[in-house]
Coordinates of C-alpha atoms and ligand atoms in Angstrom, one line a residue:
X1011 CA -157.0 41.2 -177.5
X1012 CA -154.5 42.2 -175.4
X1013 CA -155.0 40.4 -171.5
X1014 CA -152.7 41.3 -169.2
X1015 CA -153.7 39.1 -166.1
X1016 CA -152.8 36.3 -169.3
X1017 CA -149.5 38.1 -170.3
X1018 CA -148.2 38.0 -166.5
X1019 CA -149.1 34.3 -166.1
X1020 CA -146.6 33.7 -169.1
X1021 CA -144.1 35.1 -166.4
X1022 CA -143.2 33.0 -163.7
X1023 CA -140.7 35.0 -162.4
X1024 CA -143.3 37.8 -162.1
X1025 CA -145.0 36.3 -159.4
X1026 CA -142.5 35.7 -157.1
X1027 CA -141.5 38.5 -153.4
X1028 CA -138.9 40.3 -152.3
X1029 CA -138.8 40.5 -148.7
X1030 CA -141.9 39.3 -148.5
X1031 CA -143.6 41.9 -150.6
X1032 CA -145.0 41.5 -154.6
X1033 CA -142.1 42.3 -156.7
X1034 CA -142.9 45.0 -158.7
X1035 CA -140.0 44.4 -162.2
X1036 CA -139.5 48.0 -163.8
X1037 CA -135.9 47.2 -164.2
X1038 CA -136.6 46.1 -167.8
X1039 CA -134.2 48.1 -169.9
X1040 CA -130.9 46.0 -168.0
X1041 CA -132.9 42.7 -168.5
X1042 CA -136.4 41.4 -169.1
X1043 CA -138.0 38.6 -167.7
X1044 CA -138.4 35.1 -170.0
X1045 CA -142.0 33.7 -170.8
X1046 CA -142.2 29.9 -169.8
X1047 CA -142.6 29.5 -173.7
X1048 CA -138.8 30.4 -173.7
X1049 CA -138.1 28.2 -170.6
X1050 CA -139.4 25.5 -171.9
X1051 CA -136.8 25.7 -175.5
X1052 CA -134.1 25.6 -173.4
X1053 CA -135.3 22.7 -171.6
X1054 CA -136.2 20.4 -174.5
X1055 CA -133.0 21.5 -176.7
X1056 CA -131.2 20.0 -172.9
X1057 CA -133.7 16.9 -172.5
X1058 CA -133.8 16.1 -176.2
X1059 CA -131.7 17.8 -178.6
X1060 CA -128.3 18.9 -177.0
X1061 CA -125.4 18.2 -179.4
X1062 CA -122.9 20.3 -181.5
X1063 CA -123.8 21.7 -184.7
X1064 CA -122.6 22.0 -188.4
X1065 CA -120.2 19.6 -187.5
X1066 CA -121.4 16.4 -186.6
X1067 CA -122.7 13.5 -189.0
X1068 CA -125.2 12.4 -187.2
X1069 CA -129.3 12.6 -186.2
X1070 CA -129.5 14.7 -183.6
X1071 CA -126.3 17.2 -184.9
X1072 CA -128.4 17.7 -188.3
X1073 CA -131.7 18.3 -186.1
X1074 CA -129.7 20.7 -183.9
X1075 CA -127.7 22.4 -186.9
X1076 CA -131.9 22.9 -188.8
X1077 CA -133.0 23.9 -185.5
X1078 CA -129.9 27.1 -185.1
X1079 CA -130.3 27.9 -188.9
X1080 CA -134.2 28.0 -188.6
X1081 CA -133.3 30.2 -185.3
X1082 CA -131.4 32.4 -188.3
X1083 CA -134.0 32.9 -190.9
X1084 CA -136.3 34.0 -187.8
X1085 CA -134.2 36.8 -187.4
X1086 CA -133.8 37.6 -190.5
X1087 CA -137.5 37.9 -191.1
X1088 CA -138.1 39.2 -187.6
X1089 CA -136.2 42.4 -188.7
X1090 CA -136.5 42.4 -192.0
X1091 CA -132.8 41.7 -193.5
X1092 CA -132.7 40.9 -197.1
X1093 CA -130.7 37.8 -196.8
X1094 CA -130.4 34.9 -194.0
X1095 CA -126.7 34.9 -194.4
X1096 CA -126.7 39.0 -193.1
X1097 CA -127.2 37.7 -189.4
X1098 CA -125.0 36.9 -187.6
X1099 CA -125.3 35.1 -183.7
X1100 CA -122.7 37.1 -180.9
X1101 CA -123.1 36.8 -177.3
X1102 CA -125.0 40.3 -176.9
X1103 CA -124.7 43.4 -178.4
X1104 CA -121.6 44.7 -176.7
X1105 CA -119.8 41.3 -178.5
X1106 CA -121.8 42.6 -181.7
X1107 CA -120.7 46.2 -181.4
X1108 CA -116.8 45.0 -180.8
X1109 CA -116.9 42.9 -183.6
X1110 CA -118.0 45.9 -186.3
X1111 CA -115.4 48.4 -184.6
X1112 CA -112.7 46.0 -184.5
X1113 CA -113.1 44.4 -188.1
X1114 CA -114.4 47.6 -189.5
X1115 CA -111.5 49.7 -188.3
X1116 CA -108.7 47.5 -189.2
X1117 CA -110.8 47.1 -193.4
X1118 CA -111.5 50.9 -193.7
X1119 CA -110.1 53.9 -190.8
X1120 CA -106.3 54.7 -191.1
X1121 CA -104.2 57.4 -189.5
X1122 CA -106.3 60.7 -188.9
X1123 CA -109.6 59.1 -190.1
X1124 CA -112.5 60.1 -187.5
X1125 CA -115.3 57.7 -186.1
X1126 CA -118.2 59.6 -185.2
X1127 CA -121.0 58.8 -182.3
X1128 CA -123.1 60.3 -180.3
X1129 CA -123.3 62.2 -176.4
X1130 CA -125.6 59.5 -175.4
X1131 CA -123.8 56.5 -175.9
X1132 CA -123.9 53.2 -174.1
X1133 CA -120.3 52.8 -173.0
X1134 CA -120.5 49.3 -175.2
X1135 CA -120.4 51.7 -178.5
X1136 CA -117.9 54.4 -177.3
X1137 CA -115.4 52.1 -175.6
X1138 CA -115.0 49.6 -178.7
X1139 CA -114.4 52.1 -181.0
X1140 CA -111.7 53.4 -178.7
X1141 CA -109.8 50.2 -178.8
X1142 CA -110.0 50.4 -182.3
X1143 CA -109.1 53.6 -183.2
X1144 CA -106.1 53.5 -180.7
X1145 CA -104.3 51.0 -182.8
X1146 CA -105.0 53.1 -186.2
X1147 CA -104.2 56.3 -184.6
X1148 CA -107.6 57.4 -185.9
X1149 CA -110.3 59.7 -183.9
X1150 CA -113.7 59.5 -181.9
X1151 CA -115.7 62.6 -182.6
X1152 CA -119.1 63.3 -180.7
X1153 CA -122.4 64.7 -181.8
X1154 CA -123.5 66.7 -179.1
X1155 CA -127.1 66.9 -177.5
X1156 CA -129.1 69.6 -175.5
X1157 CA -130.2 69.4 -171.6
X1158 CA -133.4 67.3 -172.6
X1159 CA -131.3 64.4 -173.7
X1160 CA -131.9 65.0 -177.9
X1161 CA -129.2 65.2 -180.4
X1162 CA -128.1 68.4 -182.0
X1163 CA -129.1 67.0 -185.8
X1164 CA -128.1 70.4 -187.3
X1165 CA -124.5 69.5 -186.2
X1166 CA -124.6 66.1 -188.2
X1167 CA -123.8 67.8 -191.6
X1168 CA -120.7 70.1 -190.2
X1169 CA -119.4 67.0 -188.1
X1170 CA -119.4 64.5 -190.7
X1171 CA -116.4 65.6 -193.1
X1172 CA -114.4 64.0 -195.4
X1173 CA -112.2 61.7 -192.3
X1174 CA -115.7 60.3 -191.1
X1175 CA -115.4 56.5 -192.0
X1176 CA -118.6 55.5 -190.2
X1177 CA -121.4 56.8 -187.5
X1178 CA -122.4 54.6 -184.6
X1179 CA -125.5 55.4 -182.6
X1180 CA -128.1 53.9 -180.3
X1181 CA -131.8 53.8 -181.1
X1182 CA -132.6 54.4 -177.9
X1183 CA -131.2 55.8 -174.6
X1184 CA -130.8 53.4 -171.9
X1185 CA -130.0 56.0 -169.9
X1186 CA -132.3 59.3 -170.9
X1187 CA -135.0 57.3 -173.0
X1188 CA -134.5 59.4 -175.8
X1189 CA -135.5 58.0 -179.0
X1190 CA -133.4 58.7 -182.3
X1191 CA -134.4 60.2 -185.2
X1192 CA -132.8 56.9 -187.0
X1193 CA -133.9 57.5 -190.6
X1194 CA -133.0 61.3 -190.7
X1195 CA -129.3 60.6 -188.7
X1196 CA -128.8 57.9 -191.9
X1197 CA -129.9 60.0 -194.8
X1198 CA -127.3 62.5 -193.8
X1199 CA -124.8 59.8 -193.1
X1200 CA -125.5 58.1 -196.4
X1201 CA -125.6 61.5 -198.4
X1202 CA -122.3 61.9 -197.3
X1203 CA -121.6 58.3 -198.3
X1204 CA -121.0 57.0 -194.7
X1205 CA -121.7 54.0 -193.5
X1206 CA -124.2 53.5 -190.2
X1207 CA -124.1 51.7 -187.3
X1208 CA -127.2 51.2 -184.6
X1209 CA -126.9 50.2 -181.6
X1210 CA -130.8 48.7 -181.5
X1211 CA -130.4 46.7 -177.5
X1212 CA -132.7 49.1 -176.4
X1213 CA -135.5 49.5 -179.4
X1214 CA -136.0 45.7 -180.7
X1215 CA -138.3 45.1 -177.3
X1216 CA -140.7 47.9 -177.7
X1217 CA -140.8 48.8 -181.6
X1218 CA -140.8 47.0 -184.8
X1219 CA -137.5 46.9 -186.6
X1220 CA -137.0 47.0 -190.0
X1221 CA -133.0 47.2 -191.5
X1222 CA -134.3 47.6 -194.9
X1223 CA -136.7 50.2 -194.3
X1224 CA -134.3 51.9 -191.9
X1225 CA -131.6 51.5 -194.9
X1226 CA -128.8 51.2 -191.5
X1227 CA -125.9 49.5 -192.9
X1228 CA -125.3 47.3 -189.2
X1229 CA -127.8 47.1 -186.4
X1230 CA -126.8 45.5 -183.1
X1231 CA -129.1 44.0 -180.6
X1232 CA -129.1 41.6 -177.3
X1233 CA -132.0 38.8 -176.8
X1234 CA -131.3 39.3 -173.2
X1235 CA -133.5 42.7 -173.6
X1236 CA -136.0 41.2 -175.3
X1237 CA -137.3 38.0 -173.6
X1238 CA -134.6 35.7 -174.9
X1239 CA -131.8 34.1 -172.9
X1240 CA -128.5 35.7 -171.6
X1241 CA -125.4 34.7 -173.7
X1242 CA -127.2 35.7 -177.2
X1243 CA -126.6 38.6 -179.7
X1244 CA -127.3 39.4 -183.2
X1245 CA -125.3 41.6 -186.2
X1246 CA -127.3 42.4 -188.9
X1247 CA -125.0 43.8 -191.7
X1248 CA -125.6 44.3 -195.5
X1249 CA -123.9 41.7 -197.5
X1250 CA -121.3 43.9 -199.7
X1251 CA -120.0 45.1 -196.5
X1252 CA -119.5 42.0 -194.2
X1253 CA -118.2 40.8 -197.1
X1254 CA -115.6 43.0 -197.0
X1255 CA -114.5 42.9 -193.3
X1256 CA -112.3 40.8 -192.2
X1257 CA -112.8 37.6 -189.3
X1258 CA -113.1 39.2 -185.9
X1259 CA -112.3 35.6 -184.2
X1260 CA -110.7 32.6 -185.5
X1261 CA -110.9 29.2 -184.8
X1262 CA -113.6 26.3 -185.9
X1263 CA -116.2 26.4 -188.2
X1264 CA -115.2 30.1 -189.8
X1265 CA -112.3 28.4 -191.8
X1266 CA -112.5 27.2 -195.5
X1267 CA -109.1 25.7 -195.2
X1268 CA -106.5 26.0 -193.1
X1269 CA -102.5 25.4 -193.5
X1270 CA -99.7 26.6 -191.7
X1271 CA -98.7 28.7 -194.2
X1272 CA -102.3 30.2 -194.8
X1273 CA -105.7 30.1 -194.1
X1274 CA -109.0 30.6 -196.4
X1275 CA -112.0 31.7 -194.5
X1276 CA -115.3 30.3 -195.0
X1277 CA -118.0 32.6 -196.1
X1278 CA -121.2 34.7 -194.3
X1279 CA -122.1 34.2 -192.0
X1280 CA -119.6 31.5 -190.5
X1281 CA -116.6 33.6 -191.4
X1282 CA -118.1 35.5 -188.0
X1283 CA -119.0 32.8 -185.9
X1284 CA -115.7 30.9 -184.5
X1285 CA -116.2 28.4 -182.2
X1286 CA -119.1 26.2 -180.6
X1287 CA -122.0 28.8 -180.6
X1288 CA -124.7 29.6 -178.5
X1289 CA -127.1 26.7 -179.9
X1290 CA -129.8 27.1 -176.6
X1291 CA -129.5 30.8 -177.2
X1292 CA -130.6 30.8 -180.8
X1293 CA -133.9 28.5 -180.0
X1294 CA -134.5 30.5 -177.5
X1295 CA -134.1 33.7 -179.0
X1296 CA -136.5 32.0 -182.4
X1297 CA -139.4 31.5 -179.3
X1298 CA -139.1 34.8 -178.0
X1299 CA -139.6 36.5 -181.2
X1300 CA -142.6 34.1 -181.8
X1301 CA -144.3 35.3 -178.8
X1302 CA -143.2 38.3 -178.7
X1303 CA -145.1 38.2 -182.5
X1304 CA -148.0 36.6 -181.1
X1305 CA -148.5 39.5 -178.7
X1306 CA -148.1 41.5 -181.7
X1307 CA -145.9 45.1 -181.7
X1308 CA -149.3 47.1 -182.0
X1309 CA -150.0 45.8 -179.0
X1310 CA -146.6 46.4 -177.3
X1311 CA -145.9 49.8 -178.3
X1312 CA -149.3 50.6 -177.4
X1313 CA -149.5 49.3 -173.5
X1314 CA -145.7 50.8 -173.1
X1315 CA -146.5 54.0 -174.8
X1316 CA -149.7 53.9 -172.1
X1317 CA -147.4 53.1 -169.4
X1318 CA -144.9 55.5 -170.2
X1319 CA -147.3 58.3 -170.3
X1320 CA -149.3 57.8 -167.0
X1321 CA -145.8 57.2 -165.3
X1322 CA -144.1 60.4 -166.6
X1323 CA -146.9 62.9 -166.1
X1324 CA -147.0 61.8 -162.5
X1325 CA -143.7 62.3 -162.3
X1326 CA -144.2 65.7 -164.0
X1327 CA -146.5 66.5 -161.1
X1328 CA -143.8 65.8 -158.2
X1329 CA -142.3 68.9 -157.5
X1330 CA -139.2 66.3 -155.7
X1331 CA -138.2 65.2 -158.4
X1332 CA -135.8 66.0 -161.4
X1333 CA -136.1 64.0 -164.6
X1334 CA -133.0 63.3 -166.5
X1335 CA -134.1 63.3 -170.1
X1336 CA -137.2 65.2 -170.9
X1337 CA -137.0 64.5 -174.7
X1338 CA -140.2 65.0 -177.0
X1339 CA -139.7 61.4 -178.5
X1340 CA -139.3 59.4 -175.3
X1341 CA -139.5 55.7 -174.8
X1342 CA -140.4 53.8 -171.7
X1343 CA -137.4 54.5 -169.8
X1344 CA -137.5 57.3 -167.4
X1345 CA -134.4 58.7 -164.9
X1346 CA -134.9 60.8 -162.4
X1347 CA -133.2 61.6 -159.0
X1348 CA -135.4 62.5 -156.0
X1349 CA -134.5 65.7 -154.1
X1350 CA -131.2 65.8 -153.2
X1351 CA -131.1 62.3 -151.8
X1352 CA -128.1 59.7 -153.6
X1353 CA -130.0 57.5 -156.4
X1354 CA -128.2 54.5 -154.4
X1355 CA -130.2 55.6 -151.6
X1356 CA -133.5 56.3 -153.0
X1357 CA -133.0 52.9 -154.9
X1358 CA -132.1 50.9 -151.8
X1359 CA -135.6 51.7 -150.1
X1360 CA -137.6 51.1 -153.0
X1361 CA -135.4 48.0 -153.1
X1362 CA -137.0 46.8 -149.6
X1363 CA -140.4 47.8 -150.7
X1364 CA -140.5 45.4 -153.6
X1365 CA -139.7 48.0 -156.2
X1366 CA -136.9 46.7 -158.6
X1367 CA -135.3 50.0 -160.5
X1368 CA -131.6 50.6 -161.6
X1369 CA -129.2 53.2 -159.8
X1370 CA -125.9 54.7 -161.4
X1371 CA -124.6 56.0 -164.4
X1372 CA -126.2 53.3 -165.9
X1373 CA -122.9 52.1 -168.7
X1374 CA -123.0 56.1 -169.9
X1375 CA -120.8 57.8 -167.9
X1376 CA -120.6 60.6 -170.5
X1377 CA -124.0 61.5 -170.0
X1378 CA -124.1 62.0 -165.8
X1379 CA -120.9 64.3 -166.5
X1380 CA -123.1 65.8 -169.2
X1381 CA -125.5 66.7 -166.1
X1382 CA -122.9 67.0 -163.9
X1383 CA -124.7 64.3 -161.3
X1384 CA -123.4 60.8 -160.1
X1385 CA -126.2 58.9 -161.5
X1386 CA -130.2 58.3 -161.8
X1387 CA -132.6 56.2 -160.9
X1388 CA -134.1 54.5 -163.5
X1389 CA -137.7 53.0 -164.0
X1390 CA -137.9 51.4 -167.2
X1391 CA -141.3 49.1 -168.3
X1392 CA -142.2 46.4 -170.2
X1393 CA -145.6 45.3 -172.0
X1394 CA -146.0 43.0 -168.5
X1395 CA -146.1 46.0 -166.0
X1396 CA -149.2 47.6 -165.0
X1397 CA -150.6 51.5 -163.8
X1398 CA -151.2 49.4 -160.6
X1399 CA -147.3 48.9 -160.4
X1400 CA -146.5 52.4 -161.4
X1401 CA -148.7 53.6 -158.4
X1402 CA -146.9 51.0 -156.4
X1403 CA -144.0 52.9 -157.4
X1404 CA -145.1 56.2 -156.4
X1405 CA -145.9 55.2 -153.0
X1406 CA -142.5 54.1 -152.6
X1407 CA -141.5 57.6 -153.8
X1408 CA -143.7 59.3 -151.2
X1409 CA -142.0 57.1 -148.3
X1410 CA -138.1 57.5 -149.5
X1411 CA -139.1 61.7 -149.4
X1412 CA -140.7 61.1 -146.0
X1413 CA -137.6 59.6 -144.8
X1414 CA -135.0 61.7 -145.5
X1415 CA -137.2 64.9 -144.6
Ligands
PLP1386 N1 -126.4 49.4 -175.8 C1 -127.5 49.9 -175.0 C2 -128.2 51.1 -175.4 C3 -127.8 49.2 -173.8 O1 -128.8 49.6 -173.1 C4 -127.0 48.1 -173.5 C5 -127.3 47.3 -172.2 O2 -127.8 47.9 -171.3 C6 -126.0 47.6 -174.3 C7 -125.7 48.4 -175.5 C8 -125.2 46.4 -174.0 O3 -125.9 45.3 -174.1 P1 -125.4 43.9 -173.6 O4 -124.9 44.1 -172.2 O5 -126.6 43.0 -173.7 O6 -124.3 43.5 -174.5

């Protein structure tokens, strides 16, 4: 059963004001909110457990080193990977993304090869491939979309040609809420004998992910957006192919041997993770999933998909407001501008009246020149928000409108 009132108590954050008013959160596709379950990790790992892992010889560095490679296989069976050693721990999915496009580019684009993404990227998967391709000389090509924020598909066969080294595309919009036709976008790809990168940030929250059933050949995701700490990331990858790649970072623990003449690197998935990782991160990240499991994704999809629906036909109903993104497959994310008012402005006073949204281009500048407007306001929800909040919300709405006229 799914009980609410229950869910929002796992919240503390949720219950706190903001200028002495109930905060109502619909800011959840820049960050969620972390049960006490996941609190409550990072405070044992910090009471009890803090050490460094993989390289110690003692108790608590072998509890600690079980404790981040139990963190792993979660993941691994959380989205369905075929092998433990396919995941890989970053520091959010704009580290995960960089890593790809830098190692992948330097294994496998050359002069005049062709990267190809999407019109509604998150500026973390245009801008790495740019780096990347800078240095190989190579190119970023763009599918395009139409004015409701969905790709142009029946481009996908004429764009990808015999340059195309890999496509790189998000799930979801965090900007439009558009969701991807995933499955379709690899089948072309993969007919065509590219390889596919998703960028997942915003889809692990609200759907089920599965990399085998998808058949993607790297997914990206942040726990950050999906009731985990900050500071924690994941690659999947299929085996043969982060096999291939080279290190993205050096230093400890990704080395088989080193000389100064040569070093041999160590094999998946520590040839990716240099350094002291994010041990709190990973624990946290393994109890998120559990109760993110517990809630169960029926559940989730089902309350958001509620949510999403009541918000967006009242929003239909306004005749002051313009939604950015009007695509038949929508997730819970909705932008809009009021009027003609500034979204900094119409965010500011829904700021005062307890409403948390996000104002500006939202990381995908592309897309506001697309529309030819300086940014949205953007509501997105969780499995936590109410129709009570969404009301709240539209009251807000009614005063910014009565204030400037
Ligand atoms: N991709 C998408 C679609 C996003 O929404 C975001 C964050 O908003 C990112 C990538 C970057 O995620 P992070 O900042 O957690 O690295």
């Amino acid at each position: 059963m799914f009980d609410i009132q229950k869910i929002r108590s796992d919240f503390p954050l949720l219950q706190r004001t903001v200028y002495g008013k109930k905060l109502i959160y619909l800011d959840n596709a820049a960050t969620t909110q972390k049960p006490q379950v996941v609190i409550n990790r990072l405070q044992q790992y910090y009471t009890q457990e803090n050490t460094n892992i993989h390289r110690g010889a003692h108790f608590l560095a072998n509890e600690a080193t079980e404790a981040y490679e139990n963190g792993r296989e979660r993941v691994r069976k959380f989205i369905n990977a075929q092998h433990k050693h396919e995941i890989l721990f970053t520091r959010g999915t704009t580290e995960s993304i960089n890593l790809i496009a830098h190692s992948f580019v330097q294994r496998f684009v050359n002069e005049g090869d062709e990267v190809l993404i999407s019109a509604m990227e998150h500026h973390s998967n245009i801008v790495p491939w740019q780096l990347a391709c800078e240095i190989k000389h190579a190119t970023i090509k763009v599918i395009p979309m139409n004015q409701n924020g969905e790709l142009l598909l029946d481009q996908l066969p004429h764009l990808l040609t015999d340059k195309t080294r890999i496509v790189a595309v998000t799930a979801i919009s965090n900007a439009l809420g558009t969701v991807n036709p995933l499955k379709k976008i690899i089948q072309i790809a993969h007919e065509h004998h590219i390889p596919v990168l998703v960028d997942g940030a915003q889809s692990v929250p609200h759907a089920r992910t599965n990399v085998q059933d998808l058949d993607c050949d790297f997914f990206c995701f942040s726990g950050h957006k999906m009731y985990a700490p900050m500071g924690i990331g994941v690659v999947y990858g299929k085996e043969a192919l982060l096999n291939e790649l080279p290190p993205y970072q050096g230093g400890g623990e990704m080395v088989k041997h080193v000389t100064f003449a040569k070093t041999t690197y160590n094999e998946l998935p520590f040839k990716f993770e240099a350094g002291t990782p994010n041990v709190e991160g990973v624990l946290g990240l393994h109890s998120a999933i559990d109760y993110l499991e517990d809630i169960g994704f029926e559940n989730i999809e089902k309350q958001e998909t509620d949510l999403f629906q009541y918000a967006f036909q009242k929003f239909q109903q306004r005749n002051d407001v313009r939604l950015i993104g009007t695509a038949a497959h929508h997730a819970g994310v909705i932008s809009f501008l009021m009027n003609d008012i500034h979204p900094y402005d119409t965010g500011t006073i829904l700021d005062h009246l307890g409403v948390a949204v996000r104002t500006g281009h939202h990381c995908a500048q592309p897309i506001m020149d697309f529309y030819e407007i300086p940014g949205t306001v953007r509501a997105s929800f969780s499995f936590y928000n109410t129709k009570e909040e969404i009301d709240q919300l539209f009251v807000a709405l009614d005063r910014v409108r009565q204030m400037f006229g």
